[in-house]
């Protein structure tokens, strides 16, 4: 599911950006260090508390992620990269339900009130990560509308795929997939990546796809730390490795995966997964998060936006749109705006991938290509200036010789 495509990319510059974006992924919530939202101009930026993806499994007592007292002042790079301001002029995901399988979602969270269905344990998000992801998928941004999710008109069906501390469970994921299928969710986002294939899990995925759901899953778990992964062999994780599932990895603003990412193959899309701002289950403040789960949430929101804009599209058509319009790279990079607005050939809806060529696409210049063109223009401009200067010099010398060839002046005077 990796056809070449087109998309738009916006990059954020700033010294020390990569280091500022990396976050812990499995730490006690009370110890989660503050992280900085990098400023677009490369200045210091704003400090926000970090959002963990899991709590310390060895802690004697589970301490939930505390409320943030900080509110983000600006739109982060990820929303600019996905062109959400323009996307929302074409689709908000209205009418689509996204089932989110993770740590749960607080139904009363800021920006999500009235649009989250969560029963039992799924309404208790102690980690906070599930609510954070729900905000990226379908949050309105509350009092900060520029921090809305990809599909702020969509609804969230919260389902648990982990224990209360965020530890993944294959049995819980299977039960959640079946519940999402029964609820007729249009998109199922699995923020859990399991290291082994399971027959019941694969069966639940297949049932969901037959029922018409687009299934999006994290390509890998978030690593326990961003170092020490060199000796970990590449492997396939599930349900991302099951047929028909969109496997999603995280990327930095420049398009590369973060250092220390777990190795895997068969990834279909990369999406922003570092330095991302969203809310949590307690209070109205913001957190800074990152990782594969964050990228998965963005891809699921894009799938919801596509389903709302193209209600007659089949699940395979939606997958085709997301992958065919992605910016071409080693791992194609999600372009939510292009996925919704690009006009694909009629054969695309018929499933003929060879004939499905984009008819109209928007500007697909990325920063590296733009830089290359700028460099070429500078070189060509410099060459043109030198040519003009040389022509002027040659003409003045020729005039001084009376328009005689060089070396002929002495002969003419004899």
GROMACS .gro file of C-alpha atoms in nm:
model
  414
    1UNK     CA    1   0.000   0.000   0.000
    2UNK     CA    2   0.274   0.245  -0.091
    3UNK     CA    3   0.196   0.392  -0.433
    4UNK     CA    4   0.382   0.710  -0.526
    5UNK     CA    5   0.186   1.025  -0.461
    6UNK     CA    6   0.194   1.396  -0.409
    7UNK     CA    7   0.143   1.618  -0.106
    8UNK     CA    8   0.242   1.944   0.056
    9UNK     CA    9   0.506   1.982   0.324
   10UNK     CA   10   0.582   2.261   0.562
   11UNK     CA   11   0.895   2.243   0.770
   12UNK     CA   12   0.985   2.411   1.094
   13UNK     CA   13   1.337   2.545   1.136
   14UNK     CA   14   1.517   2.614   1.462
   15UNK     CA   15   1.843   2.528   1.633
   16UNK     CA   16   1.832   2.222   1.854
   17UNK     CA   17   1.483   2.128   1.739
   18UNK     CA   18   1.524   1.752   1.732
   19UNK     CA   19   1.658   1.743   2.087
   20UNK     CA   20   1.374   1.962   2.210
   21UNK     CA   21   1.109   1.734   2.057
   22UNK     CA   22   1.209   1.400   2.206
   23UNK     CA   23   0.992   1.295   2.500
   24UNK     CA   24   0.995   1.010   2.752
   25UNK     CA   25   0.742   0.740   2.671
   26UNK     CA   26   0.717   0.523   2.982
   27UNK     CA   27   0.781   0.724   3.296
   28UNK     CA   28   0.587   0.794   3.614
   29UNK     CA   29   0.341   1.071   3.534
   30UNK     CA   30   0.450   1.282   3.827
   31UNK     CA   31   0.808   1.268   3.695
   32UNK     CA   32   0.728   1.360   3.335
   33UNK     CA   33   0.964   1.650   3.265
   34UNK     CA   34   0.843   1.969   3.102
   35UNK     CA   35   0.916   2.003   2.731
   36UNK     CA   36   0.927   2.303   2.504
   37UNK     CA   37   0.703   2.392   2.215
   38UNK     CA   38   0.967   2.517   1.968
   39UNK     CA   39   0.903   2.858   1.822
   40UNK     CA   40   0.885   2.886   1.442
   41UNK     CA   41   1.153   3.154   1.451
   42UNK     CA   42   1.396   2.928   1.633
   43UNK     CA   43   1.365   3.115   1.964
   44UNK     CA   44   1.319   2.956   2.302
   45UNK     CA   45   0.951   2.865   2.271
   46UNK     CA   46   0.700   2.776   2.543
   47UNK     CA   47   0.739   2.514   2.812
   48UNK     CA   48   0.462   2.255   2.854
   49UNK     CA   49   0.445   1.936   3.062
   50UNK     CA   50   0.514   1.614   2.873
   51UNK     CA   51   0.240   1.357   2.807
   52UNK     CA   52   0.359   0.998   2.866
   53UNK     CA   53   0.225   0.706   2.665
   54UNK     CA   54   0.232   0.480   2.971
   55UNK     CA   55   0.296   0.499   3.342
   56UNK     CA   56   0.565   0.316   3.536
   57UNK     CA   57   0.455  -0.050   3.545
   58UNK     CA   58   0.675  -0.118   3.848
   59UNK     CA   59   0.536   0.160   4.066
   60UNK     CA   60   0.378   0.047   4.393
   61UNK     CA   61   0.087   0.281   4.335
   62UNK     CA   62  -0.056   0.415   4.009
   63UNK     CA   63  -0.038   0.795   4.008
   64UNK     CA   64  -0.235   0.947   3.721
   65UNK     CA   65  -0.091   1.220   3.500
   66UNK     CA   66  -0.163   1.549   3.675
   67UNK     CA   67  -0.349   1.837   3.515
   68UNK     CA   68  -0.144   2.083   3.314
   69UNK     CA   69  -0.142   2.442   3.429
   70UNK     CA   70   0.001   2.569   3.102
   71UNK     CA   71  -0.185   2.670   2.788
   72UNK     CA   72  -0.017   2.671   2.448
   73UNK     CA   73  -0.003   3.014   2.289
   74UNK     CA   74   0.055   2.916   1.925
   75UNK     CA   75  -0.032   2.651   1.670
   76UNK     CA   76   0.236   2.383   1.661
   77UNK     CA   77   0.434   2.272   1.354
   78UNK     CA   78   0.237   1.950   1.304
   79UNK     CA   79  -0.091   2.127   1.232
   80UNK     CA   80   0.087   2.358   0.990
   81UNK     CA   81   0.248   2.058   0.821
   82UNK     CA   82  -0.091   1.892   0.769
   83UNK     CA   83  -0.243   2.222   0.650
   84UNK     CA   84  -0.537   2.189   0.889
   85UNK     CA   85  -0.658   2.548   0.851
   86UNK     CA   86  -0.722   2.486   0.480
   87UNK     CA   87  -0.836   2.128   0.531
   88UNK     CA   88  -1.120   2.237   0.759
   89UNK     CA   89  -1.261   2.449   0.478
   90UNK     CA   90  -1.329   2.123   0.291
   91UNK     CA   91  -1.392   1.863   0.563
   92UNK     CA   92  -1.420   1.841   0.940
   93UNK     CA   93  -1.501   1.471   0.954
   94UNK     CA   94  -1.866   1.544   1.040
   95UNK     CA   95  -2.080   1.231   1.053
   96UNK     CA   96  -1.787   0.991   1.100
   97UNK     CA   97  -1.719   0.793   1.418
   98UNK     CA   98  -1.357   0.712   1.500
   99UNK     CA   99  -1.304   0.425   1.742
  100UNK     CA  100  -0.986   0.494   1.942
  101UNK     CA  101  -0.827   0.190   2.104
  102UNK     CA  102  -0.578   0.300   2.367
  103UNK     CA  103  -0.572   0.412   2.730
  104UNK     CA  104  -0.929   0.545   2.729
  105UNK     CA  105  -1.074   0.895   2.679
  106UNK     CA  106  -1.229   1.133   2.930
  107UNK     CA  107  -1.574   1.223   2.784
  108UNK     CA  108  -1.569   1.561   2.959
  109UNK     CA  109  -1.227   1.673   2.837
  110UNK     CA  110  -1.195   2.025   2.698
  111UNK     CA  111  -1.266   2.035   2.326
  112UNK     CA  112  -1.432   1.690   2.331
  113UNK     CA  113  -1.744   1.740   2.540
  114UNK     CA  114  -2.058   1.588   2.394
  115UNK     CA  115  -1.877   1.394   2.123
  116UNK     CA  116  -1.714   1.105   2.311
  117UNK     CA  117  -1.880   0.773   2.386
  118UNK     CA  118  -1.693   0.583   2.656
  119UNK     CA  119  -1.830   0.305   2.872
  120UNK     CA  120  -1.683   0.156   3.186
  121UNK     CA  121  -1.305   0.153   3.208
  122UNK     CA  122  -1.271   0.339   2.877
  123UNK     CA  123  -1.397   0.657   3.045
  124UNK     CA  124  -1.113   0.645   3.298
  125UNK     CA  125  -0.795   0.772   3.128
  126UNK     CA  126  -0.541   0.770   3.409
  127UNK     CA  127  -0.243   0.792   3.172
  128UNK     CA  128  -0.400   1.078   2.977
  129UNK     CA  129  -0.256   0.961   2.647
  130UNK     CA  130  -0.586   0.846   2.497
  131UNK     CA  131  -0.751   1.181   2.566
  132UNK     CA  132  -0.445   1.354   2.420
  133UNK     CA  133  -0.482   1.145   2.102
  134UNK     CA  134  -0.858   1.204   2.084
  135UNK     CA  135  -0.787   1.577   2.078
  136UNK     CA  136  -0.559   1.530   1.777
  137UNK     CA  137  -0.824   1.327   1.596
  138UNK     CA  138  -1.143   1.518   1.673
  139UNK     CA  139  -1.080   1.793   1.929
  140UNK     CA  140  -1.222   2.139   1.863
  141UNK     CA  141  -0.935   2.305   2.047
  142UNK     CA  142  -1.176   2.455   2.302
  143UNK     CA  143  -1.063   2.810   2.367
  144UNK     CA  144  -0.769   2.754   2.130
  145UNK     CA  145  -0.939   2.674   1.797
  146UNK     CA  146  -0.607   2.673   1.608
  147UNK     CA  147  -0.518   2.365   1.814
  148UNK     CA  148  -0.816   2.169   1.681
  149UNK     CA  149  -0.770   1.813   1.561
  150UNK     CA  150  -0.773   1.689   1.203
  151UNK     CA  151  -1.146   1.609   1.207
  152UNK     CA  152  -1.310   1.832   1.471
  153UNK     CA  153  -1.658   1.738   1.347
  154UNK     CA  154  -1.607   1.365   1.402
  155UNK     CA  155  -1.716   1.164   1.706
  156UNK     CA  156  -1.495   0.942   1.923
  157UNK     CA  157  -1.578   0.593   2.047
  158UNK     CA  158  -1.329   0.531   2.330
  159UNK     CA  159  -1.219   0.172   2.384
  160UNK     CA  160  -0.952   0.030   2.612
  161UNK     CA  161  -0.660  -0.162   2.459
  162UNK     CA  162  -0.441  -0.130   2.769
  163UNK     CA  163  -0.457  -0.166   3.145
  164UNK     CA  164  -0.494   0.144   3.363
  165UNK     CA  165  -0.118   0.210   3.348
  166UNK     CA  166  -0.104   0.188   2.969
  167UNK     CA  167   0.029  -0.167   2.934
  168UNK     CA  168  -0.092  -0.322   2.607
  169UNK     CA  169  -0.314  -0.631   2.611
  170UNK     CA  170  -0.393  -0.846   2.307
  171UNK     CA  171  -0.721  -0.965   2.461
  172UNK     CA  172  -0.834  -0.608   2.527
  173UNK     CA  173  -0.746  -0.502   2.173
  174UNK     CA  174  -0.944  -0.794   2.028
  175UNK     CA  175  -1.248  -0.708   2.241
  176UNK     CA  176  -1.216  -0.341   2.143
  177UNK     CA  177  -1.197  -0.421   1.771
  178UNK     CA  178  -1.511  -0.630   1.795
  179UNK     CA  179  -1.691  -0.355   1.986
  180UNK     CA  180  -1.586  -0.098   1.724
  181UNK     CA  181  -1.710  -0.326   1.447
  182UNK     CA  182  -2.044  -0.377   1.620
  183UNK     CA  183  -2.078   0.001   1.662
  184UNK     CA  184  -2.015   0.047   1.286
  185UNK     CA  185  -1.724   0.285   1.339
  186UNK     CA  186  -1.606   0.432   1.009
  187UNK     CA  187  -1.244   0.451   1.124
  188UNK     CA  188  -1.067   0.241   1.386
  189UNK     CA  189  -0.744   0.380   1.529
  190UNK     CA  190  -0.532   0.127   1.720
  191UNK     CA  191  -0.273   0.310   1.928
  192UNK     CA  192  -0.136  -0.023   2.050
  193UNK     CA  193   0.135  -0.231   1.879
  194UNK     CA  194   0.176  -0.594   1.985
  195UNK     CA  195   0.496  -0.793   1.919
  196UNK     CA  196   0.327  -1.119   1.814
  197UNK     CA  197   0.062  -1.210   1.562
  198UNK     CA  198  -0.253  -1.349   1.719
  199UNK     CA  199  -0.521  -1.547   1.535
  200UNK     CA  200  -0.804  -1.383   1.727
  201UNK     CA  201  -0.657  -1.038   1.661
  202UNK     CA  202  -0.619  -1.100   1.287
  203UNK     CA  203  -0.975  -1.233   1.274
  204UNK     CA  204  -1.108  -0.924   1.452
  205UNK     CA  205  -0.922  -0.698   1.208
  206UNK     CA  206  -1.063  -0.886   0.909
  207UNK     CA  207  -1.416  -0.861   1.051
  208UNK     CA  208  -1.376  -0.486   1.099
  209UNK     CA  209  -1.261  -0.438   0.741
  210UNK     CA  210  -1.545  -0.651   0.603
  211UNK     CA  211  -1.786  -0.432   0.800
  212UNK     CA  212  -1.652  -0.126   0.616
  213UNK     CA  213  -1.406   0.023   0.865
  214UNK     CA  214  -1.073   0.183   0.775
  215UNK     CA  215  -0.823   0.040   1.025
  216UNK     CA  216  -0.521   0.253   1.115
  217UNK     CA  217  -0.257   0.120   1.356
  218UNK     CA  218   0.075   0.214   1.514
  219UNK     CA  219   0.363   0.055   1.322
  220UNK     CA  220   0.560  -0.005   1.644
  221UNK     CA  221   0.527   0.057   2.014
  222UNK     CA  222   0.696   0.368   2.145
  223UNK     CA  223   1.041   0.260   2.268
  224UNK     CA  224   1.100   0.258   2.645
  225UNK     CA  225   1.372   0.515   2.581
  226UNK     CA  226   1.515   0.693   2.278
  227UNK     CA  227   1.849   0.519   2.316
  228UNK     CA  228   1.973   0.163   2.324
  229UNK     CA  229   1.762   0.032   2.036
  230UNK     CA  230   2.051  -0.045   1.799
  231UNK     CA  231   2.055  -0.412   1.898
  232UNK     CA  232   1.678  -0.462   1.865
  233UNK     CA  233   1.611  -0.656   1.542
  234UNK     CA  234   1.352  -0.535   1.295
  235UNK     CA  235   1.018  -0.704   1.335
  236UNK     CA  236   0.654  -0.665   1.238
  237UNK     CA  237   0.405  -0.553   1.501
  238UNK     CA  238   0.033  -0.616   1.508
  239UNK     CA  239  -0.236  -0.527   1.415
  240UNK     CA  240  -0.034  -0.292   1.190
  241UNK     CA  241   0.108  -0.598   1.010
  242UNK     CA  242  -0.231  -0.748   0.930
  243UNK     CA  243  -0.358  -0.723   0.568
  244UNK     CA  244  -0.540  -0.403   0.479
  245UNK     CA  245  -0.433  -0.211   0.790
  246UNK     CA  246  -0.265   0.128   0.740
  247UNK     CA  247   0.063   0.105   0.931
  248UNK     CA  248   0.179   0.446   1.059
  249UNK     CA  249   0.518   0.565   1.188
  250UNK     CA  250   0.619   0.892   1.350
  251UNK     CA  251   0.840   1.158   1.194
  252UNK     CA  252   1.025   1.475   1.291
  253UNK     CA  253   0.965   1.810   1.114
  254UNK     CA  254   1.235   1.729   0.860
  255UNK     CA  255   1.064   1.400   0.766
  256UNK     CA  256   1.309   1.161   0.936
  257UNK     CA  257   1.208   0.917   1.207
  258UNK     CA  258   1.330   1.005   1.557
  259UNK     CA  259   1.657   0.858   1.678
  260UNK     CA  260   1.600   0.537   1.869
  261UNK     CA  261   1.280   0.442   1.686
  262UNK     CA  262   1.210   0.071   1.689
  263UNK     CA  263   1.299  -0.085   1.351
  264UNK     CA  264   1.021  -0.235   1.140
  265UNK     CA  265   0.917  -0.269   0.777
  266UNK     CA  266   0.599  -0.244   0.575
  267UNK     CA  267   0.512   0.105   0.702
  268UNK     CA  268   0.252   0.277   0.482
  269UNK     CA  269   0.256   0.635   0.613
  270UNK     CA  270   0.463   0.866   0.830
  271UNK     CA  271   0.290   1.148   1.019
  272UNK     CA  272   0.401   1.415   1.268
  273UNK     CA  273   0.503   1.248   1.591
  274UNK     CA  274   0.716   1.492   1.791
  275UNK     CA  275   0.655   1.827   1.955
  276UNK     CA  276   0.276   1.796   1.920
  277UNK     CA  277   0.034   1.990   2.142
  278UNK     CA  278  -0.298   1.860   2.274
  279UNK     CA  279  -0.508   1.847   2.589
  280UNK     CA  280  -0.560   1.587   2.859
  281UNK     CA  281  -0.832   1.439   3.079
  282UNK     CA  282  -0.787   1.677   3.369
  283UNK     CA  283  -0.813   2.055   3.344
  284UNK     CA  284  -0.798   2.279   3.039
  285UNK     CA  285  -0.419   2.300   3.004
  286UNK     CA  286  -0.203   2.156   2.727
  287UNK     CA  287   0.073   1.898   2.706
  288UNK     CA  288   0.351   1.825   2.460
  289UNK     CA  289   0.355   1.470   2.325
  290UNK     CA  290   0.514   1.257   2.061
  291UNK     CA  291   0.564   0.903   1.936
  292UNK     CA  292   0.406   0.653   1.700
  293UNK     CA  293   0.070   0.678   1.875
  294UNK     CA  294   0.052   1.050   1.800
  295UNK     CA  295   0.126   0.986   1.431
  296UNK     CA  296  -0.144   0.716   1.428
  297UNK     CA  297  -0.399   0.960   1.567
  298UNK     CA  298  -0.321   1.212   1.293
  299UNK     CA  299  -0.360   0.946   1.023
  300UNK     CA  300  -0.692   0.832   1.174
  301UNK     CA  301  -0.817   1.191   1.177
  302UNK     CA  302  -0.720   1.226   0.811
  303UNK     CA  303  -0.911   0.905   0.730
  304UNK     CA  304  -1.219   1.051   0.901
  305UNK     CA  305  -1.187   1.374   0.703
  306UNK     CA  306  -1.163   1.176   0.379
  307UNK     CA  307  -1.466   0.961   0.467
  308UNK     CA  308  -1.674   1.271   0.540
  309UNK     CA  309  -1.571   1.447   0.218
  310UNK     CA  310  -1.616   1.134   0.005
  311UNK     CA  311  -1.906   0.944   0.164
  312UNK     CA  312  -1.941   0.707  -0.131
  313UNK     CA  313  -1.576   0.598  -0.115
  314UNK     CA  314  -1.511   0.241  -0.006
  315UNK     CA  315  -1.257   0.168   0.269
  316UNK     CA  316  -1.005   0.070   0.002
  317UNK     CA  317  -1.071   0.400  -0.176
  318UNK     CA  318  -0.996   0.586   0.147
  319UNK     CA  319  -0.672   0.394   0.191
  320UNK     CA  320  -0.584   0.471  -0.170
  321UNK     CA  321  -0.644   0.842  -0.114
  322UNK     CA  322  -0.428   0.855   0.196
  323UNK     CA  323  -0.137   0.671   0.036
  324UNK     CA  324  -0.156   0.802  -0.323
  325UNK     CA  325  -0.158   1.166  -0.212
  326UNK     CA  326   0.116   1.127   0.048
  327UNK     CA  327   0.438   1.316  -0.012
  328UNK     CA  328   0.687   1.071  -0.170
  329UNK     CA  329   0.971   0.976   0.062
  330UNK     CA  330   1.131   0.660   0.202
  331UNK     CA  331   0.810   0.637   0.405
  332UNK     CA  332   0.535   0.838   0.230
  333UNK     CA  333   0.440   1.137   0.443
  334UNK     CA  334   0.075   1.203   0.525
  335UNK     CA  335  -0.084   1.505   0.356
  336UNK     CA  336  -0.434   1.537   0.501
  337UNK     CA  337  -0.531   1.833   0.281
  338UNK     CA  338  -0.428   1.658  -0.040
  339UNK     CA  339  -0.601   1.336   0.064
  340UNK     CA  340  -0.932   1.523   0.087
  341UNK     CA  341  -0.901   1.766  -0.205
  342UNK     CA  342  -0.704   1.583  -0.474
  343UNK     CA  343  -0.912   1.469  -0.770
  344UNK     CA  344  -0.820   1.111  -0.857
  345UNK     CA  345  -0.895   0.939  -1.184
  346UNK     CA  346  -1.219   0.746  -1.210
  347UNK     CA  347  -1.024   0.421  -1.211
  348UNK     CA  348  -0.915   0.490  -0.853
  349UNK     CA  349  -1.264   0.428  -0.723
  350UNK     CA  350  -1.283   0.111  -0.927
  351UNK     CA  351  -0.970  -0.026  -0.759
  352UNK     CA  352  -0.742  -0.009  -1.064
  353UNK     CA  353  -0.428   0.126  -0.899
  354UNK     CA  354  -0.224   0.131  -1.220
  355UNK     CA  355  -0.475   0.360  -1.387
  356UNK     CA  356  -0.550   0.573  -1.081
  357UNK     CA  357  -0.347   0.883  -1.153
  358UNK     CA  358  -0.413   1.218  -0.988
  359UNK     CA  359  -0.583   1.457  -1.231
  360UNK     CA  360  -0.527   1.773  -1.031
  361UNK     CA  361  -0.294   1.816  -0.739
  362UNK     CA  362  -0.170   2.115  -0.550
  363UNK     CA  363   0.188   2.234  -0.517
  364UNK     CA  364   0.401   1.951  -0.380
  365UNK     CA  365   0.724   2.135  -0.317
  366UNK     CA  366   0.899   2.026   0.000
  367UNK     CA  367   1.171   2.223   0.169
  368UNK     CA  368   1.455   2.018   0.026
  369UNK     CA  369   1.325   2.053  -0.331
  370UNK     CA  370   1.255   2.421  -0.277
  371UNK     CA  371   1.607   2.467  -0.145
  372UNK     CA  372   1.748   2.289  -0.448
  373UNK     CA  373   1.554   2.510  -0.685
  374UNK     CA  374   1.657   2.820  -0.495
  375UNK     CA  375   2.020   2.714  -0.515
  376UNK     CA  376   1.986   2.655  -0.889
  377UNK     CA  377   1.829   2.997  -0.938
  378UNK     CA  378   2.113   3.160  -0.746
  379UNK     CA  379   2.374   2.979  -0.955
  380UNK     CA  380   2.200   3.066  -1.278
  381UNK     CA  381   2.159   3.427  -1.170
  382UNK     CA  382   2.525   3.448  -1.073
  383UNK     CA  383   2.627   3.302  -1.406
  384UNK     CA  384   2.411   3.555  -1.588
  385UNK     CA  385   2.568   3.846  -1.397
  386UNK     CA  386   2.918   3.718  -1.469
  387UNK     CA  387   2.830   3.680  -1.837
  388UNK     CA  388   2.708   4.041  -1.854
  389UNK     CA  389   3.019   4.168  -1.677
  390UNK     CA  390   3.248   3.967  -1.903
  391UNK     CA  391   3.064   4.089  -2.214
  392UNK     CA  392   3.106   4.450  -2.098
  393UNK     CA  393   3.475   4.395  -2.029
  394UNK     CA  394   3.531   4.229  -2.366
  395UNK     CA  395   3.350   4.507  -2.552
  396UNK     CA  396   3.556   4.776  -2.382
  397UNK     CA  397   3.881   4.597  -2.469
  398UNK     CA  398   3.767   4.547  -2.829
  399UNK     CA  399   3.675   4.915  -2.861
  400UNK     CA  400   4.019   5.010  -2.727
  401UNK     CA  401   4.182   4.795  -2.999
  402UNK     CA  402   3.972   4.959  -3.269
  403UNK     CA  403   3.769   4.638  -3.300
  404UNK     CA  404   4.082   4.448  -3.416
  405UNK     CA  405   4.140   4.094  -3.294
  406UNK     CA  406   4.364   4.060  -2.988
  407UNK     CA  407   4.738   4.053  -3.091
  408UNK     CA  408   4.676   4.233  -3.419
  409UNK     CA  409   4.750   4.593  -3.301
  410UNK     CA  410   5.125   4.571  -3.358
  411UNK     CA  411   5.086   4.433  -3.705
  412UNK     CA  412   4.852   4.711  -3.810
  413UNK     CA  413   5.097   4.981  -3.705
  414UNK     CA  414   5.385   4.839  -3.912
   0.00000   0.00000   0.00000
